[in-house]
Amino acid sequence: MFLEFLSRRYWKQFGAIAAVHIITASYGVTVGWPAPIIPLLRSPETPLPTGPITVEEASWVGATLCIGGTTGTILFALLHTYLGKKVGLLLMSVPHIILWTLILVGDNVWYIYGARFCSGLTGGGVVSVVPLYIADIADKRIRGTLGSLTIIFINIGLLFVYSTGGYLPYDVLPKIMLCAPVAFLLLVSFLPETPQCLLRKGELAKAEKSLMFYRNIADESAKTGDFYAEFEEMKTAVAENSKTRLCWADFTTPEAKRGLFIGVFVMALNQFSGIFAILTYAGTIFQLSGTGIDPTLALTIVAIINLSGNLTSFTIIDRVGRKILLLLSAIGVGLALGVLGAFSYLQTNGHDLTGLEWLPVLALSATLFLAAIGITNVPFFIVPEVMPPKLRSIGSTISATLLCMFAFVLVKLYPILMESIQIHGTVWISSGVCAVSVFVIIFLIPETKGKNLNIQTGITAKR
């Protein structure tokens, strides 16, 4: 599959998505920014003239991103629904420019709150517009591979800020990052709107040209039977979805209920498995679990492990399938967190664990790697695949909005839980969530590898 992916027929799809993911990688930088910067803001060497921030203020620096994410998910869902996916993508650069400007000029923590809220707005666009854009333009043979790139680019951004944020002067990183949305605007502006959006506007000729672009078909003579069949399927699907307005009855069909349940479930698993909170507080968890590893080194290790897991998923997902990766990920993360909790529990209760100091490092590393191949990756592109075509946009919006709400709860709760029931109690809760999810995945989650998104019914329709 990977060699097929590199073939000439797919390079425009890859190039388009790589251009879009400039903003995704930039969003990854903003997600990871608090890890190296909050210690600086809380120290006497803080760059803020108002002085060091408090613990409560630091927690809100993390949480305001999730509030902005909830708002941004709804906002960008409306924008891409009424103005098209290309316009939705381009507008994602606006809050991103604002956020780095606020950090650059801000002289108190309220500027940072505003910047983090704007970061969440961009993140809302990343989770609500980007997966649907990929679903629209990607060939079904490599849709999973291209979908995996979203998390890969987020983790590239994380790796960059984790490895450099502690060394660059406070005002240098914003100056560097302001270049990213400019490059994003220039490149994405040259991409055509997706064929589905153009068909909904009744622009058949432009829709066909768009599909030719994304399928790397140079002229009329190069069209194949597969191309004509795909375009006819698109036209039929869009026409069917345009016949009637969305109504409550659309949400009550068995296919709709199943799709919405799966969407909510995978987003809940993405957060309540604790992975996002663990990424946020990885340095603290390493310290409290008794490894003695340097927190700065831990941040870089975390980012590299995440990226390695995402690259693994990228290379195998369209061969192995979504369900099996989600299942293996849930089992592996549950077991690894169980081991991490057991080590912390034994150490807290005075057991001699000399010679086993490496175990929590291995357990947390395994947790992050195994999460990256499924739990943190698959939900972002499985949702469009399980939704009925008519509900694909609203269903993805509902799922992404709930994701941001779940993230807010976890980011605020994890420090409190780590203090009240310690590391072992906290990670055991997440381990329990993974254990329950295994049964849901086995019995209720379908395999969607190669599903034709233009087919109106049948979740398991394959190529």
Coordinates of C-alpha atoms in Angstrom, one line a residue:
M1 CA 0.0 0.0 0.0
F2 CA 2.8 2.4 0.9
L3 CA 4.5 1.9 -2.5
E4 CA 1.1 2.4 -4.2
F5 CA 0.6 5.5 -2.2
L6 CA 3.8 6.9 -3.7
S7 CA 2.7 6.3 -7.3
R8 CA 2.1 9.3 -9.6
R9 CA -1.7 8.9 -9.6
Y10 CA -1.9 10.1 -6.0
W11 CA 0.7 12.8 -5.8
K12 CA -1.7 15.7 -6.2
Q13 CA -3.9 14.4 -3.4
F14 CA -0.8 14.1 -1.2
G15 CA 0.4 17.5 -2.2
A16 CA -3.0 19.1 -1.5
I17 CA -3.2 17.5 1.9
A18 CA 0.4 18.4 2.8
A19 CA -0.4 22.1 2.0
V20 CA -3.5 21.9 4.2
H21 CA -1.5 20.3 7.0
I22 CA 0.8 23.4 7.3
I23 CA -1.9 24.8 9.6
T24 CA -2.3 21.4 11.3
A25 CA 1.4 21.2 12.2
S26 CA 1.1 24.8 13.4
Y27 CA -1.8 23.9 15.6
G28 CA 0.3 21.1 17.0
V29 CA 2.8 23.7 18.1
T30 CA 0.1 25.6 20.0
V31 CA -1.1 22.4 21.6
G32 CA 2.4 21.6 22.9
W33 CA 3.3 25.3 23.7
P34 CA 2.3 25.2 27.4
A35 CA 4.6 22.3 28.3
P36 CA 7.9 24.2 27.9
I37 CA 6.5 27.7 28.4
I38 CA 4.3 27.4 31.6
P39 CA 7.3 26.6 33.8
L40 CA 8.9 29.8 32.4
L41 CA 5.7 31.8 33.0
R42 CA 5.5 30.6 36.6
S43 CA 9.2 31.3 37.4
P44 CA 10.8 34.6 38.5
E45 CA 12.2 34.9 35.0
T46 CA 8.8 35.2 33.5
P47 CA 8.6 37.5 30.4
L48 CA 5.3 39.0 31.6
P49 CA 5.7 42.4 33.3
T50 CA 2.9 41.5 35.6
G51 CA 5.0 38.8 37.2
P52 CA 4.7 35.0 37.5
I53 CA 1.4 33.3 36.9
T54 CA -0.4 31.2 39.5
V55 CA -1.2 27.5 39.4
E56 CA -4.9 28.3 38.7
E57 CA -3.9 30.7 35.9
A58 CA -1.6 28.0 34.4
S59 CA -4.5 25.5 34.4
W60 CA -6.7 28.0 32.5
V61 CA -3.9 28.5 29.9
G62 CA -4.4 24.8 29.1
A63 CA -8.2 24.8 29.4
T64 CA -9.0 27.9 27.3
L65 CA -7.8 26.0 24.2
C66 CA -10.6 23.5 24.7
I67 CA -13.2 26.2 25.1
G68 CA -12.0 27.8 21.8
G69 CA -12.0 24.3 20.3
T70 CA -15.7 23.8 21.1
T71 CA -16.6 27.2 19.6
G72 CA -14.3 26.7 16.6
T73 CA -15.8 23.3 15.8
I74 CA -19.3 24.8 15.5
L75 CA -18.1 28.0 13.8
F76 CA -16.1 26.2 11.1
A77 CA -18.8 23.6 10.5
L78 CA -21.1 26.4 9.6
L79 CA -18.5 28.1 7.4
H80 CA -17.7 25.0 5.4
T81 CA -21.3 24.1 5.1
Y82 CA -22.4 27.4 3.6
L83 CA -19.2 28.7 2.0
G84 CA -17.4 25.5 1.0
K85 CA -14.5 23.6 2.4
K86 CA -11.9 25.7 0.7
V87 CA -13.1 28.9 2.3
G88 CA -13.4 27.1 5.6
L89 CA -9.8 26.0 5.3
L90 CA -8.5 29.5 4.3
L91 CA -10.3 31.1 7.2
M92 CA -8.6 28.8 9.7
S93 CA -5.5 31.0 9.2
V94 CA -7.2 34.1 10.7
P95 CA -7.3 33.0 14.4
H96 CA -3.9 31.5 14.0
I97 CA -2.4 34.8 13.0
I98 CA -4.2 36.5 15.8
L99 CA -3.0 34.0 18.5
W100 CA 0.7 34.4 17.7
T101 CA 0.3 38.2 17.5
L102 CA -1.3 38.2 21.0
I103 CA 1.6 36.1 22.4
L104 CA 4.1 38.4 20.8
V105 CA 2.7 41.7 22.1
G106 CA 0.9 40.5 25.3
D107 CA 2.1 41.8 28.6
N108 CA -0.2 39.8 31.0
V109 CA -1.9 36.4 31.2
W110 CA -5.2 37.7 29.7
Y111 CA -3.4 38.0 26.3
I112 CA -2.4 34.4 26.6
Y113 CA -5.9 33.3 27.4
G114 CA -7.0 35.1 24.3
A115 CA -4.2 33.5 22.3
R116 CA -5.1 30.0 23.6
F117 CA -8.8 30.6 22.8
C118 CA -7.8 31.5 19.2
S119 CA -5.6 28.4 19.1
G120 CA -8.8 26.4 20.0
L121 CA -10.7 28.1 17.1
T122 CA -8.0 26.8 14.7
G123 CA -8.2 23.4 16.3
G124 CA -11.9 23.4 15.8
G125 CA -11.3 23.9 12.1
V126 CA -8.7 21.1 12.1
V127 CA -11.1 18.5 13.6
S128 CA -14.2 19.7 11.7
V129 CA -13.1 20.7 8.2
V130 CA -9.9 18.8 7.5
P131 CA -11.2 15.2 7.9
L132 CA -14.2 16.1 5.6
Y133 CA -11.9 17.7 3.1
I134 CA -9.8 14.6 3.1
A135 CA -12.9 12.4 2.8
D136 CA -14.0 14.5 -0.2
I137 CA -10.8 14.4 -2.2
A138 CA -9.1 11.1 -1.3
D139 CA -9.2 8.0 -3.4
K140 CA -10.9 5.3 -1.2
R141 CA -7.8 3.1 -1.6
I142 CA -5.6 5.5 0.4
R143 CA -8.2 7.4 2.4
G144 CA -7.1 5.9 5.7
T145 CA -3.4 6.6 4.9
L146 CA -4.2 10.2 4.1
G147 CA -6.4 10.5 7.1
S148 CA -3.5 9.4 9.3
L149 CA -1.5 12.4 8.2
T150 CA -3.6 14.8 10.3
I151 CA -2.3 13.4 13.6
I152 CA 1.2 12.9 12.2
F153 CA 1.4 16.7 11.4
I154 CA 0.0 17.6 14.8
N155 CA 2.8 15.5 16.4
I156 CA 5.4 17.1 14.1
G157 CA 4.3 20.4 15.6
L158 CA 4.5 18.9 19.1
L159 CA 8.0 17.6 18.5
F160 CA 9.1 21.0 17.2
V161 CA 7.9 22.9 20.2
Y162 CA 8.9 20.3 22.8
S163 CA 12.4 20.2 21.5
T164 CA 12.9 23.9 20.9
G165 CA 10.4 25.8 23.2
G166 CA 12.7 25.5 26.2
Y167 CA 15.7 27.0 24.4
L168 CA 14.2 29.7 22.1
P169 CA 13.6 33.2 23.6
Y170 CA 10.0 33.8 24.5
D171 CA 9.4 36.2 21.6
V172 CA 11.2 34.2 18.9
L173 CA 8.8 31.3 18.5
P174 CA 5.8 33.6 17.7
K175 CA 7.8 35.4 15.0
I176 CA 8.7 32.0 13.4
M177 CA 5.2 30.7 13.6
L178 CA 3.6 33.8 12.0
C179 CA 5.2 32.6 8.8
A180 CA 3.2 29.3 8.8
P181 CA -0.3 30.7 8.1
V182 CA 1.1 33.0 5.4
A183 CA 2.5 29.9 3.6
F184 CA -0.7 28.1 4.2
L185 CA -2.8 30.8 2.6
L186 CA -0.6 31.0 -0.5
L187 CA -0.6 27.3 -1.2
V188 CA -4.2 26.5 -0.3
S189 CA -5.5 29.4 -2.4
F190 CA -4.3 27.5 -5.5
L191 CA -6.2 24.3 -4.7
P192 CA -9.7 23.8 -6.3
E193 CA -12.8 23.4 -4.2
T194 CA -13.8 19.8 -3.5
P195 CA -15.9 18.1 -6.2
Q196 CA -18.8 17.5 -3.8
C197 CA -19.0 21.2 -2.7
L198 CA -19.1 22.3 -6.3
L199 CA -21.8 19.7 -7.2
R200 CA -23.9 21.0 -4.3
K201 CA -23.6 24.5 -5.9
G202 CA -24.7 23.0 -9.3
E203 CA -21.3 23.7 -10.9
L204 CA -20.9 20.4 -12.8
A205 CA -18.1 21.5 -15.1
K206 CA -16.0 22.9 -12.3
A207 CA -16.7 19.8 -10.2
E208 CA -15.5 17.5 -13.0
K209 CA -12.3 19.7 -13.4
S210 CA -11.8 19.5 -9.6
L211 CA -12.0 15.7 -9.6
M212 CA -9.6 15.5 -12.6
F213 CA -7.2 17.6 -10.6
Y214 CA -7.3 15.5 -7.5
R215 CA -7.1 12.3 -9.6
N216 CA -4.2 13.7 -11.5
I217 CA -5.9 13.5 -14.9
A218 CA -4.3 16.0 -17.2
D219 CA -6.9 16.2 -20.0
E220 CA -10.1 14.8 -21.4
S221 CA -8.3 12.0 -23.2
A222 CA -6.9 10.6 -20.0
K223 CA -10.2 10.0 -18.3
T224 CA -10.9 6.3 -17.5
G225 CA -14.0 4.3 -16.9
D226 CA -13.2 4.4 -13.2
F227 CA -13.2 8.2 -13.3
Y228 CA -16.6 8.4 -15.0
A229 CA -18.0 5.9 -12.6
E230 CA -16.7 7.8 -9.6
F231 CA -18.0 11.1 -10.9
E232 CA -21.5 9.6 -11.6
E233 CA -21.6 8.2 -8.0
M234 CA -20.7 11.6 -6.6
K235 CA -23.4 13.3 -8.7
T236 CA -26.0 10.7 -7.6
A237 CA -25.1 11.0 -3.9
V238 CA -25.2 14.8 -3.9
A239 CA -28.5 14.8 -5.8
E240 CA -30.0 12.4 -3.3
N241 CA -28.8 14.4 -0.3
S242 CA -30.1 17.7 -1.8
K243 CA -33.6 16.5 -2.5
T244 CA -34.8 17.0 1.1
R245 CA -33.8 19.2 4.0
L246 CA -32.3 17.6 7.0
C247 CA -35.0 16.8 9.5
W248 CA -35.4 14.9 12.8
A249 CA -36.4 11.7 11.0
D250 CA -32.9 11.6 9.4
F251 CA -31.5 11.1 12.9
T252 CA -33.8 8.2 13.8
T253 CA -32.9 5.7 11.1
P254 CA -30.8 2.7 12.3
E255 CA -27.9 3.7 10.2
A256 CA -28.0 7.3 11.6
K257 CA -28.2 6.1 15.2
R258 CA -25.4 3.7 14.7
G259 CA -23.2 6.2 13.0
L260 CA -23.8 8.9 15.7
F261 CA -23.2 6.4 18.5
I262 CA -19.9 5.3 16.9
G263 CA -18.9 9.0 16.4
V264 CA -19.5 9.9 20.1
F265 CA -17.9 6.7 21.3
V266 CA -14.6 7.0 19.4
M267 CA -14.3 10.6 20.5
A268 CA -15.0 9.7 24.1
L269 CA -12.4 7.0 23.9
N270 CA -9.9 9.4 22.4
Q271 CA -10.2 11.6 25.5
F272 CA -11.2 9.4 28.4
S273 CA -8.4 7.0 27.7
G274 CA -6.4 9.9 29.1
I275 CA -4.0 10.3 26.2
F276 CA -4.4 14.0 25.6
A277 CA -4.1 14.7 29.4
I278 CA -1.1 12.4 29.6
L279 CA 0.6 14.3 26.8
T280 CA -0.1 17.5 28.6
Y281 CA 1.3 16.4 31.9
A282 CA 3.8 13.8 30.7
G283 CA 6.7 15.5 32.5
T284 CA 4.8 15.5 35.8
I285 CA 3.7 11.8 35.4
F286 CA 7.3 10.8 34.7
Q287 CA 8.4 12.5 37.9
L288 CA 5.6 11.2 40.1
S289 CA 5.9 7.7 38.8
G290 CA 9.4 7.5 40.2
T291 CA 11.6 7.3 37.1
G292 CA 13.7 10.3 37.9
I293 CA 13.9 11.2 34.2
D294 CA 14.5 14.8 33.4
P295 CA 11.1 16.5 32.4
T296 CA 12.6 18.3 29.4
L297 CA 14.0 15.1 28.0
A298 CA 10.6 13.4 28.8
L299 CA 8.8 15.9 26.5
T300 CA 11.0 15.1 23.6
I301 CA 10.7 11.4 24.2
V302 CA 6.9 11.7 24.3
A303 CA 6.8 13.6 21.0
I304 CA 9.1 11.1 19.2
I305 CA 7.1 8.1 20.5
N306 CA 3.8 9.7 19.3
L307 CA 5.2 10.4 15.9
S308 CA 6.6 6.9 15.6
G309 CA 3.2 5.4 16.4
N310 CA 1.5 7.7 13.9
L311 CA 4.0 6.8 11.2
T312 CA 3.3 3.1 11.9
S313 CA -0.4 3.7 11.6
F314 CA 0.2 5.7 8.4
T315 CA 1.9 2.8 6.7
I316 CA -0.4 0.0 7.6
I317 CA -3.9 1.4 8.2
D318 CA -5.2 0.8 4.7
R319 CA -4.0 -2.8 4.8
V320 CA -4.9 -3.8 8.4
G321 CA -8.1 -1.8 8.7
R322 CA -9.6 0.7 11.2
K323 CA -11.3 -1.7 13.5
I324 CA -8.3 -4.0 14.2
L325 CA -6.0 -1.0 14.9
L326 CA -8.6 0.6 17.2
L327 CA -9.0 -2.7 19.1
L328 CA -5.3 -3.4 19.4
S329 CA -4.7 0.2 20.5
A330 CA -7.4 0.0 23.2
I331 CA -6.1 -3.4 24.6
G332 CA -2.5 -2.2 24.5
V333 CA -3.2 1.2 26.1
G334 CA -5.3 -0.4 28.8
L335 CA -2.6 -3.0 29.7
A336 CA 0.2 -0.4 29.6
L337 CA -1.6 2.0 31.9
G338 CA -2.4 -0.9 34.2
V339 CA 1.3 -1.6 34.5
L340 CA 2.1 2.0 35.1
G341 CA -0.5 2.3 37.8
A342 CA 0.7 -0.9 39.5
F343 CA 4.3 0.4 39.6
S344 CA 3.1 3.7 41.1
Y345 CA 0.9 1.9 43.6
L346 CA 3.7 -0.4 44.8
Q347 CA 6.1 2.5 45.1
T348 CA 3.6 4.6 47.0
N349 CA 3.1 1.8 49.5
G350 CA 6.8 1.4 50.2
H351 CA 7.7 -1.7 48.2
D352 CA 11.3 -2.0 47.1
L353 CA 11.4 -1.6 43.3
T354 CA 15.1 -1.3 42.9
G355 CA 16.2 -2.3 39.4
L356 CA 12.7 -1.6 38.0
E357 CA 13.1 2.1 37.5
W358 CA 12.9 1.6 33.8
L359 CA 9.4 0.0 34.0
P360 CA 7.3 3.2 34.1
V361 CA 9.3 4.7 31.3
L362 CA 8.6 1.6 29.2
A363 CA 4.9 1.5 30.2
L364 CA 4.3 5.2 29.4
S365 CA 6.2 4.8 26.1
A366 CA 4.1 1.8 25.2
T367 CA 1.0 3.7 26.1
L368 CA 1.8 6.6 23.8
F369 CA 3.0 4.4 20.9
L370 CA -0.1 2.1 21.1
A371 CA -2.5 5.0 21.4
A372 CA -0.9 6.7 18.4
I373 CA -1.7 3.7 16.1
G374 CA -5.4 3.8 16.9
I375 CA -7.1 5.7 19.7
T376 CA -5.6 9.1 18.9
N377 CA -5.6 8.6 15.2
V378 CA -8.6 6.5 13.9
P379 CA -11.4 8.6 15.3
F380 CA -10.6 11.6 13.2
F381 CA -11.4 9.9 9.9
I382 CA -13.5 6.9 10.9
V383 CA -16.4 9.3 11.7
P384 CA -17.1 10.4 8.1
E385 CA -16.9 6.8 7.1
V386 CA -19.6 5.6 9.5
M387 CA -22.1 8.5 9.0
P388 CA -24.9 8.3 6.4
P389 CA -23.9 10.8 3.6
K390 CA -26.7 13.2 4.5
L391 CA -25.5 13.4 8.1
R392 CA -21.8 13.3 7.4
S393 CA -21.2 17.0 8.0
I394 CA -23.5 17.5 11.1
G395 CA -22.4 14.1 12.5
S396 CA -18.8 15.1 12.3
T397 CA -19.5 18.4 13.9
I398 CA -21.4 16.8 16.8
S399 CA -18.5 14.4 17.3
A400 CA -15.8 17.0 17.1
T401 CA -17.7 19.4 19.5
L402 CA -18.0 16.6 22.0
L403 CA -14.3 15.8 21.6
C404 CA -13.4 19.4 22.6
M405 CA -15.8 19.2 25.6
F406 CA -14.3 15.9 26.7
A407 CA -10.8 17.4 26.4
F408 CA -11.7 20.3 28.6
V409 CA -13.0 18.0 31.3
L410 CA -9.9 15.8 31.2
V411 CA -7.4 18.6 31.1
K412 CA -9.0 20.2 34.2
L413 CA -9.6 17.0 36.1
Y414 CA -6.3 15.2 35.6
P415 CA -4.1 17.4 37.9
I416 CA -6.8 17.2 40.5
L417 CA -7.1 13.4 40.3
M418 CA -3.3 13.0 40.3
E419 CA -3.2 15.0 43.6
S420 CA -6.3 13.3 45.2
I421 CA -6.0 9.7 44.2
Q422 CA -2.4 9.8 43.0
I423 CA -0.9 8.6 39.7
H424 CA -2.0 5.0 40.1
G425 CA -5.7 5.8 40.7
T426 CA -5.8 8.2 37.9
V427 CA -4.3 6.0 35.2
W428 CA -6.3 3.0 36.4
I429 CA -9.5 4.9 35.6
S430 CA -8.2 5.4 32.1
S431 CA -7.2 1.8 31.9
G432 CA -10.7 0.8 32.9
V433 CA -12.2 3.0 30.1
C434 CA -10.0 1.1 27.6
A435 CA -11.1 -2.2 29.0
V436 CA -14.8 -1.4 28.6
S437 CA -14.1 0.0 25.1
V438 CA -12.7 -3.3 23.9
F439 CA -16.1 -5.0 24.1
V440 CA -17.8 -2.0 22.3
I441 CA -15.2 -2.2 19.5
I442 CA -15.6 -5.9 19.1
F443 CA -19.4 -6.0 19.0
L444 CA -20.5 -2.6 17.7
I445 CA -17.8 -1.0 15.5
P446 CA -17.8 -2.0 11.8
E447 CA -14.8 -2.2 9.6
T448 CA -14.9 0.7 7.1
K449 CA -11.7 0.1 5.2
G450 CA -12.3 0.9 1.5
K451 CA -15.9 2.0 2.1
N452 CA -17.4 3.9 -0.8
L453 CA -18.5 7.2 0.7
N454 CA -20.8 7.9 -2.2
I455 CA -23.0 4.9 -1.4
Q456 CA -26.1 5.9 0.5
T457 CA -26.6 2.8 2.6
G458 CA -24.6 0.0 4.0
I459 CA -21.8 0.9 6.4
T460 CA -19.7 -2.0 5.3
A461 CA -19.8 -1.4 1.5
K462 CA -16.3 -2.1 0.2
R463 CA -14.4 -1.4 -2.9

